[in-house]
């Protein structure tokens, strides 16, 4: 019991005999990339709550206050969470299509169809199960007075939670109508993830019997069509599928590179990728993606460099969609190129296959789910607020008594930009381990059991035949 409540990194050090050995595989670097992206999403939401003056581009603070060096291009990527969501979707498209495409390349359509069926069956449990548990816990914490304003009774709170789960979180077919699900607004991406997972499975099924060249050409055309229609998420999943096939064509044998030793996992790159020219090209692609990743939420047309990309934004992203649509177009493109170029730089791949990045990858979904409520519970008391003078006269309708400074801001102050930045950094140092700890526990007690539950439910629903086969099909692993 004690071990389950201790972060797994600490538990492995205390009880090494129970340590789980995780094998690396040819796409482990994507797990590391997803883990880093999830941490950046957490830092983004923490920054928006506790140091919003960092959000504008350098030199464009609306109140005219001095800018921080943290707002400079490239540096600001550490709290730019929006492009990370697009990286999530490209990685999902890559990972979900890798196994069925591998079966297609092995000319084993039976296995391909089994993988698609199994993945589609287990996908709702995998995605929605942890979200249902987390929002249920949030509902209970609201009633306990730990979060937000509770409804008068637990019954009313329960039915409000049920409506949020049924009509927002687990109903993916209207994902572009309501992107603000109740109880945890950060779960707006989950219906998008599910709907486009189903689209991806359908596309793979449709193209499973065609020639490789036809499949790749159709995939590219479909991705371009999605962008022309303004469907950035569909583009990202289809682009991930295209990159997965390119990866399979470049990898002679996946089994050859399976290892538990991070120093031996990366396959030797093709000779052309050893050249300085190709390394430089992929490095420039990543630098461009990092620059685009710093796209501000407003005043993009005034931001040096970004305004050039804003000017080049095509329709329908420029004027017929929401104000943030131009950044979604460029985030979609940069996410696809990021996933591609990261896989072509051996030194960066080795970094993402390292133990810390891999750990972040394992808990990434849990970090994404729990960081919102964890911040809501703790950041107010940890970061606190500066001294707040009284408002209005005592006895007046608008009278609010003065509030003394609290938390870290009581220690360092919050009047000057430097004080606010120091308080932001100190709060991040304190809260980041808390969020990772909560995510680690949620990963082991909820996320992993949900994955196992999906497999057990699938097994229970299948009609077994002879030899462990299901009417001619072998269950996908």
Coordinates of C-alpha atoms in Angstrom, one line a residue:
X1 CA 0.0 0.0 0.0
X2 CA 2.8 2.4 0.9
X3 CA 4.7 1.7 -2.3
X4 CA 1.6 2.6 -4.4
X5 CA 1.5 6.1 -2.8
X6 CA 5.2 6.8 -3.3
X7 CA 6.4 8.1 -6.7
X8 CA 7.6 5.2 -8.7
X9 CA 11.1 6.7 -9.1
X10 CA 11.5 6.8 -5.4
X11 CA 9.8 3.4 -4.9
X12 CA 12.2 1.8 -7.3
X13 CA 15.1 3.2 -5.3
X14 CA 13.7 1.9 -2.0
X15 CA 12.4 -1.4 -3.3
X16 CA 14.7 -2.3 -6.3
X17 CA 13.5 -5.9 -6.3
X18 CA 10.1 -4.7 -7.4
X19 CA 11.4 -2.4 -10.1
X20 CA 9.8 -2.8 -13.5
X21 CA 12.2 -3.0 -16.5
X22 CA 10.9 -1.1 -19.5
X23 CA 12.2 -2.2 -22.9
X24 CA 13.0 0.4 -25.5
X25 CA 11.6 0.0 -29.0
X26 CA 12.2 1.8 -32.3
X27 CA 9.6 4.5 -31.5
X28 CA 10.5 5.0 -27.9
X29 CA 11.7 8.5 -28.7
X30 CA 8.1 9.4 -29.4
X31 CA 7.2 8.4 -25.9
X32 CA 9.9 10.8 -24.6
X33 CA 8.7 13.6 -26.9
X34 CA 5.1 13.1 -25.6
X35 CA 6.3 13.2 -22.0
X36 CA 8.2 16.5 -22.5
X37 CA 5.2 18.0 -24.3
X38 CA 2.9 17.0 -21.4
X39 CA 5.2 18.8 -18.9
X40 CA 5.2 21.9 -21.1
X41 CA 1.4 21.9 -21.1
X42 CA 1.4 21.8 -17.3
X43 CA 3.9 24.7 -17.2
X44 CA 1.8 26.6 -19.6
X45 CA -1.4 26.4 -17.5
X46 CA 0.6 27.2 -14.4
X47 CA 2.1 30.3 -16.1
X48 CA -1.3 31.5 -17.3
X49 CA -2.6 31.3 -13.8
X50 CA 0.4 32.7 -11.9
X51 CA 2.4 34.9 -14.3
X52 CA 0.1 36.0 -17.2
X53 CA 2.4 38.8 -18.2
X54 CA 4.8 36.2 -19.7
X55 CA 2.2 35.1 -22.2
X56 CA 2.4 38.1 -24.7
X57 CA 5.4 38.3 -27.1
X58 CA 8.5 40.1 -26.1
X59 CA 7.9 43.9 -26.2
X60 CA 4.1 43.6 -26.6
X61 CA 2.8 43.6 -23.1
X62 CA -0.6 45.2 -23.3
X63 CA -0.2 47.2 -20.1
X64 CA 3.2 48.6 -21.2
X65 CA 5.1 46.8 -18.5
X66 CA 8.7 45.8 -19.2
X67 CA 9.1 42.4 -21.0
X68 CA 11.1 39.5 -19.5
X69 CA 13.8 37.6 -21.3
X70 CA 11.6 34.5 -20.8
X71 CA 9.2 36.0 -23.5
X72 CA 11.9 35.9 -26.2
X73 CA 11.5 33.5 -29.1
X74 CA 12.7 30.0 -28.6
X75 CA 12.9 30.5 -24.8
X76 CA 9.1 31.0 -24.5
X77 CA 8.5 27.4 -25.7
X78 CA 8.9 26.2 -22.1
X79 CA 5.4 27.6 -21.3
X80 CA 3.8 27.3 -24.8
X81 CA 1.4 24.5 -24.3
X82 CA -0.9 24.9 -27.4
X83 CA 1.6 23.6 -29.9
X84 CA 2.2 20.6 -27.7
X85 CA -1.4 19.4 -28.1
X86 CA -0.8 19.3 -31.9
X87 CA 2.4 17.2 -31.3
X88 CA 0.2 14.8 -29.2
X89 CA -2.1 14.3 -32.1
X90 CA 0.7 13.6 -34.7
X91 CA 2.3 11.2 -32.3
X92 CA -1.1 9.5 -31.8
X93 CA -1.6 9.1 -35.5
X94 CA 1.9 7.6 -35.8
X95 CA 1.6 5.2 -32.9
X96 CA -1.9 4.0 -33.6
X97 CA -1.1 3.3 -37.2
X98 CA 2.4 1.7 -36.7
X99 CA 1.2 -1.8 -35.8
X100 CA -1.5 -2.2 -38.5
X101 CA 0.9 -0.7 -41.2
X102 CA 3.6 -3.1 -40.0
X103 CA 1.2 -6.0 -40.5
X104 CA 0.3 -4.7 -44.0
X105 CA 4.0 -4.5 -44.9
X106 CA 4.3 -8.1 -43.7
X107 CA 1.4 -9.0 -46.0
X108 CA -0.6 -10.2 -43.0
X109 CA -4.0 -8.6 -43.5
X110 CA -5.6 -10.9 -41.0
X111 CA -3.4 -9.5 -38.3
X112 CA -4.0 -6.0 -39.6
X113 CA -7.7 -6.3 -39.3
X114 CA -7.4 -7.9 -35.8
X115 CA -5.2 -5.0 -34.6
X116 CA -7.7 -2.4 -36.0
X117 CA -10.7 -4.2 -34.4
X118 CA -8.9 -4.5 -31.1
X119 CA -7.7 -1.0 -31.0
X120 CA -11.1 0.5 -31.9
X121 CA -12.8 -1.7 -29.2
X122 CA -10.4 -0.7 -26.5
X123 CA -9.9 3.0 -27.4
X124 CA -12.9 4.4 -25.5
X125 CA -11.9 2.6 -22.3
X126 CA -8.4 3.8 -22.7
X127 CA -9.2 7.4 -23.3
X128 CA -12.5 8.0 -21.4
X129 CA -12.0 5.7 -18.4
X130 CA -9.3 7.8 -16.7
X131 CA -11.2 11.0 -17.5
X132 CA -14.4 9.6 -15.9
X133 CA -12.4 8.7 -12.7
X134 CA -10.6 12.0 -12.5
X135 CA -13.7 14.1 -13.0
X136 CA -15.6 12.0 -10.5
X137 CA -12.9 12.7 -8.0
X138 CA -13.1 16.4 -8.8
X139 CA -16.8 16.2 -8.2
X140 CA -16.3 14.8 -4.8
X141 CA -13.6 17.4 -4.0
X142 CA -16.0 20.2 -5.0
X143 CA -18.5 18.8 -2.6
X144 CA -15.9 18.7 0.2
X145 CA -15.1 22.3 -0.4
X146 CA -11.6 21.8 -1.7
X147 CA -12.4 23.1 -5.2
X148 CA -14.6 25.8 -6.8
X149 CA -18.2 26.4 -5.6
X150 CA -20.2 23.3 -4.7
X151 CA -23.9 22.8 -5.7
X152 CA -26.3 22.6 -2.7
X153 CA -26.5 18.8 -2.6
X154 CA -24.4 15.8 -3.6
X155 CA -27.2 14.6 -5.8
X156 CA -27.3 17.8 -7.8
X157 CA -23.5 17.7 -8.1
X158 CA -23.6 14.1 -9.3
X159 CA -26.1 14.8 -12.0
X160 CA -24.2 17.9 -13.1
X161 CA -21.1 15.7 -13.4
X162 CA -23.0 13.0 -15.3
X163 CA -24.2 15.6 -17.8
X164 CA -20.6 16.9 -18.3
X165 CA -19.4 13.3 -18.9
X166 CA -22.1 12.3 -21.2
X167 CA -22.4 15.5 -23.2
X168 CA -18.9 16.8 -23.4
X169 CA -16.1 14.4 -22.4
X170 CA -17.4 11.1 -23.8
X171 CA -19.4 12.5 -26.8
X172 CA -16.8 13.1 -29.4
X173 CA -18.9 13.7 -32.5
X174 CA -19.6 17.4 -31.6
X175 CA -16.0 18.1 -30.4
X176 CA -15.8 21.3 -32.5
X177 CA -19.0 22.7 -30.9
X178 CA -18.1 22.7 -27.2
X179 CA -14.4 22.8 -26.3
X180 CA -15.0 23.6 -22.6
X181 CA -16.0 20.5 -20.8
X182 CA -17.2 20.9 -17.2
X183 CA -15.1 19.8 -14.2
X184 CA -11.9 19.9 -16.1
X185 CA -11.6 22.3 -19.1
X186 CA -8.3 20.7 -20.1
X187 CA -10.0 17.6 -21.2
X188 CA -11.3 19.3 -24.4
X189 CA -8.7 17.4 -26.4
X190 CA -10.0 13.9 -25.4
X191 CA -13.1 13.9 -27.7
X192 CA -10.9 15.1 -30.5
X193 CA -8.4 12.3 -29.8
X194 CA -11.1 9.7 -29.9
X195 CA -13.0 10.9 -33.0
X196 CA -9.9 11.1 -35.0
X197 CA -8.6 7.8 -33.8
X198 CA -11.7 6.3 -35.3
X199 CA -11.1 8.2 -38.5
X200 CA -7.6 6.9 -38.6
X201 CA -8.6 3.3 -38.2
X202 CA -11.1 3.7 -41.0
X203 CA -8.5 5.2 -43.4
X204 CA -6.1 2.4 -42.6
X205 CA -8.8 -0.2 -43.2
X206 CA -9.7 1.4 -46.5
X207 CA -6.1 1.5 -47.7
X208 CA -5.0 -1.9 -46.3
X209 CA -5.3 -3.8 -49.6
X210 CA -3.9 -1.2 -52.0
X211 CA -0.4 -0.9 -53.3
X212 CA 2.1 0.9 -51.1
X213 CA 2.6 3.8 -53.6
X214 CA -1.1 4.3 -53.9
X215 CA -1.6 4.3 -50.2
X216 CA 1.1 6.9 -49.6
X217 CA -0.1 9.1 -52.4
X218 CA -3.7 8.9 -51.1
X219 CA -2.5 9.6 -47.5
X220 CA -0.8 12.8 -48.6
X221 CA -3.8 13.9 -50.7
X222 CA -6.1 13.2 -47.8
X223 CA -3.9 15.2 -45.4
X224 CA -3.8 18.2 -47.8
X225 CA -7.6 17.9 -48.2
X226 CA -8.1 18.1 -44.4
X227 CA -6.0 21.3 -44.3
X228 CA -8.0 22.8 -47.1
X229 CA -11.1 22.1 -45.1
X230 CA -9.7 23.6 -42.0
X231 CA -9.6 20.3 -40.2
X232 CA -6.3 20.6 -38.5
X233 CA -6.7 17.6 -36.1
X234 CA -7.6 15.2 -39.0
X235 CA -4.5 16.4 -40.8
X236 CA -2.3 15.7 -37.8
X237 CA -3.6 12.1 -37.4
X238 CA -3.2 11.4 -41.1
X239 CA 0.2 13.0 -41.1
X240 CA 1.2 10.7 -38.2
X241 CA 0.1 7.7 -40.3
X242 CA 2.2 8.9 -43.2
X243 CA 5.2 9.3 -41.0
X244 CA 4.7 5.9 -39.5
X245 CA 4.8 4.3 -42.9
X246 CA 8.0 6.3 -43.8
X247 CA 9.5 5.0 -40.5
X248 CA 8.7 1.4 -41.4
X249 CA 10.3 1.8 -44.8
X250 CA 13.5 3.1 -43.2
X251 CA 13.6 0.4 -40.4
X252 CA 14.9 -2.9 -41.7
X253 CA 13.7 -4.9 -38.7
X254 CA 11.9 -3.7 -35.7
X255 CA 12.9 -6.7 -33.6
X256 CA 16.6 -6.1 -34.2
X257 CA 16.5 -2.9 -32.1
X258 CA 14.4 -4.0 -29.1
X259 CA 16.6 -3.5 -26.0
X260 CA 16.5 -2.4 -22.4
X261 CA 19.8 -0.6 -22.8
X262 CA 19.3 3.0 -23.9
X263 CA 22.7 3.1 -25.5
X264 CA 21.9 0.4 -28.1
X265 CA 18.3 1.2 -29.0
X266 CA 18.7 3.7 -31.8
X267 CA 19.3 1.9 -35.2
X268 CA 22.1 3.2 -37.3
X269 CA 20.6 5.9 -39.5
X270 CA 20.7 5.5 -43.3
X271 CA 24.0 6.8 -44.7
X272 CA 22.4 10.0 -46.2
X273 CA 21.3 11.1 -42.7
X274 CA 24.9 11.0 -41.5
X275 CA 25.7 13.9 -43.8
X276 CA 26.2 17.3 -42.4
X277 CA 23.7 18.7 -44.9
X278 CA 20.8 16.5 -43.6
X279 CA 21.6 17.1 -40.0
X280 CA 21.6 20.8 -40.7
X281 CA 18.3 20.6 -42.5
X282 CA 16.6 18.7 -39.7
X283 CA 18.1 21.1 -37.1
X284 CA 16.7 24.1 -39.0
X285 CA 13.3 22.4 -39.2
X286 CA 13.3 22.0 -35.4
X287 CA 14.5 25.6 -34.9
X288 CA 11.7 26.8 -37.1
X289 CA 9.2 24.7 -35.2
X290 CA 10.4 26.0 -31.9
X291 CA 10.0 29.6 -33.2
X292 CA 6.5 28.9 -34.4
X293 CA 5.7 27.2 -31.1
X294 CA 6.1 30.6 -29.4
X295 CA 3.1 32.0 -31.4
X296 CA 1.3 34.3 -28.9
X297 CA -2.4 34.0 -28.2
X298 CA -3.0 37.6 -29.4
X299 CA -1.2 40.3 -31.4
X300 CA 0.4 37.7 -33.7
X301 CA 0.2 40.1 -36.6
X302 CA 2.4 42.5 -34.6
X303 CA 5.0 40.0 -33.4
X304 CA 8.3 40.1 -35.3
X305 CA 8.8 36.9 -37.4
X306 CA 5.4 35.5 -36.4
X307 CA 3.6 38.2 -38.4
X308 CA 5.4 36.8 -41.6
X309 CA 3.8 33.4 -41.0
X310 CA 0.5 35.0 -40.1
X311 CA 0.5 36.8 -43.4
X312 CA 1.1 33.5 -45.2
X313 CA -1.8 31.7 -43.5
X314 CA -4.2 30.3 -46.1
X315 CA -7.9 30.2 -46.0
X316 CA -10.0 29.0 -44.3
X317 CA -7.7 29.5 -41.3
X318 CA -7.1 33.2 -41.8
X319 CA -10.5 34.8 -41.6
X320 CA -13.4 32.3 -41.6
X321 CA -12.6 30.4 -38.3
X322 CA -11.8 31.4 -34.7
X323 CA -9.2 34.0 -33.9
X324 CA -6.6 31.3 -33.0
X325 CA -7.1 29.4 -36.2
X326 CA -3.9 30.8 -37.9
X327 CA -1.7 29.4 -35.2
X328 CA -3.5 26.0 -35.5
X329 CA -2.5 25.8 -39.2
X330 CA 1.1 26.5 -38.4
X331 CA 1.1 24.3 -35.3
X332 CA -0.2 21.4 -37.3
X333 CA 2.5 21.7 -39.9
X334 CA 5.3 22.3 -37.4
X335 CA 4.1 19.3 -35.3
X336 CA 4.3 17.0 -38.3
X337 CA 7.8 18.2 -39.2
X338 CA 8.9 18.1 -35.6
X339 CA 8.0 14.4 -35.2
X340 CA 9.7 13.7 -38.5
X341 CA 12.9 15.6 -37.8
X342 CA 13.3 14.3 -34.2
X343 CA 13.4 10.8 -35.6
X344 CA 16.2 11.8 -38.0
X345 CA 18.6 13.3 -35.4
X346 CA 20.3 10.4 -33.5
X347 CA 21.6 12.6 -30.7
X348 CA 18.1 14.0 -30.0
X349 CA 16.6 10.5 -30.2
X350 CA 19.1 9.3 -27.6
X351 CA 18.1 12.2 -25.3
X352 CA 14.4 11.3 -25.7
X353 CA 15.2 7.6 -25.1
X354 CA 16.9 8.5 -21.8
X355 CA 15.4 7.5 -18.5
X356 CA 13.8 10.8 -17.5
X357 CA 12.2 11.4 -20.8
X358 CA 10.9 7.9 -20.9
X359 CA 9.5 8.2 -17.4
X360 CA 7.7 11.5 -18.4
X361 CA 6.3 9.6 -21.4
X362 CA 4.9 6.8 -19.3
X363 CA 3.1 9.3 -17.0
X364 CA 2.3 11.8 -19.8
X365 CA -1.5 11.0 -20.0
X366 CA -1.8 11.1 -16.2
X367 CA 0.1 14.4 -16.1
X368 CA -2.3 15.9 -18.7
X369 CA -5.4 14.7 -16.7
X370 CA -4.4 15.6 -13.2
X371 CA -2.3 18.8 -13.5
X372 CA -5.4 21.0 -13.7
X373 CA -7.1 19.9 -10.5
X374 CA -3.8 19.6 -8.7
X375 CA -2.9 23.2 -9.5
X376 CA -6.4 24.3 -8.6
X377 CA -6.0 22.7 -5.1
X378 CA -2.4 23.8 -4.3
X379 CA -1.3 26.8 -6.3
X380 CA -3.4 29.3 -4.3
X381 CA -1.7 28.5 -1.0
X382 CA 1.8 27.8 -2.5
X383 CA 2.2 30.8 -4.8
X384 CA -0.3 32.9 -2.9
X385 CA -0.9 36.6 -3.6
X386 CA 0.7 40.0 -2.8
X387 CA -0.9 42.4 -0.3
X388 CA -4.3 43.4 -1.5
X389 CA -5.6 46.7 -0.2
X390 CA -9.3 47.1 0.8
X391 CA -11.8 48.2 -1.7
X392 CA -14.5 50.8 -1.0
X393 CA -15.3 52.2 2.5
X394 CA -16.3 49.9 5.4
X395 CA -20.1 49.5 5.3
X396 CA -20.3 50.2 1.5
X397 CA -21.9 47.8 -0.9
X398 CA -18.5 47.1 -2.6
X399 CA -16.4 46.9 0.5
X400 CA -13.8 44.2 0.5
X401 CA -11.4 44.1 3.4
X402 CA -7.6 44.2 2.9
X403 CA -5.9 40.8 2.5
X404 CA -2.4 40.2 3.7
X405 CA 0.2 38.7 1.4
X406 CA 0.4 34.9 1.4
X407 CA 2.5 32.1 0.1
X408 CA 5.7 32.6 -1.9
X409 CA 4.5 36.1 -2.9
X410 CA 4.5 37.1 0.8
X411 CA 8.2 36.1 0.9
X412 CA 9.5 37.7 -2.3
X413 CA 6.8 40.3 -3.0
X414 CA 4.8 40.7 -6.2
X415 CA 5.0 44.4 -7.1
X416 CA 7.9 44.4 -9.6
X417 CA 8.3 42.2 -12.7
X418 CA 11.4 40.6 -11.2
X419 CA 9.5 39.7 -8.0
X420 CA 6.7 38.2 -10.0
X421 CA 9.1 36.1 -12.0
X422 CA 11.0 34.9 -9.0
X423 CA 7.7 33.9 -7.3
X424 CA 6.7 32.1 -10.5
X425 CA 10.0 30.2 -10.7
X426 CA 9.9 29.2 -7.0
X427 CA 6.2 28.1 -7.2
X428 CA 7.1 26.0 -10.2
X429 CA 9.9 24.3 -8.3
X430 CA 7.5 23.5 -5.5
X431 CA 4.5 22.5 -7.6
X432 CA 6.1 20.5 -10.4
X433 CA 7.1 17.6 -8.1
X434 CA 3.6 17.7 -6.6
X435 CA 2.0 17.4 -10.0
X436 CA 4.3 14.6 -11.1
X437 CA 3.7 12.8 -7.8
X438 CA -0.1 13.0 -8.3
X439 CA 0.3 11.9 -11.9
X440 CA 2.5 9.0 -10.9
X441 CA 0.0 7.7 -8.4
X442 CA -2.9 8.2 -10.9
X443 CA -0.9 6.4 -13.6
X444 CA -0.4 3.3 -11.5
X445 CA -3.8 3.2 -9.7
X446 CA -6.1 4.4 -12.6
X447 CA -4.4 4.7 -16.0
X448 CA -2.6 1.3 -16.1
X449 CA -5.6 -0.6 -14.7
X450 CA -7.8 1.0 -17.3
X451 CA -5.5 -0.3 -20.0
X452 CA -5.7 -3.8 -18.4
X453 CA -9.5 -3.4 -18.1
X454 CA -9.8 -2.7 -21.8
X455 CA -8.0 -5.9 -22.6
X456 CA -10.0 -8.0 -20.1
X457 CA -13.3 -6.6 -21.4
X458 CA -12.2 -7.4 -25.0
X459 CA -11.2 -10.9 -24.0
X460 CA -14.5 -11.5 -22.2
X461 CA -16.6 -10.3 -25.2
X462 CA -14.8 -12.5 -27.8
X463 CA -16.0 -16.0 -28.7
X464 CA -13.0 -18.2 -28.3
X465 CA -12.2 -20.8 -30.9
X466 CA -9.7 -23.6 -31.0
X467 CA -6.1 -22.9 -30.2
X468 CA -6.8 -19.5 -28.6
X469 CA -8.0 -18.1 -32.0
X470 CA -11.1 -16.1 -32.5
X471 CA -12.8 -17.4 -35.6
X472 CA -9.6 -17.3 -37.5
X473 CA -8.2 -14.2 -35.9
X474 CA -5.4 -13.9 -33.4
X475 CA -5.8 -11.3 -30.6
X476 CA -3.6 -8.3 -31.1
X477 CA -1.0 -7.6 -28.4

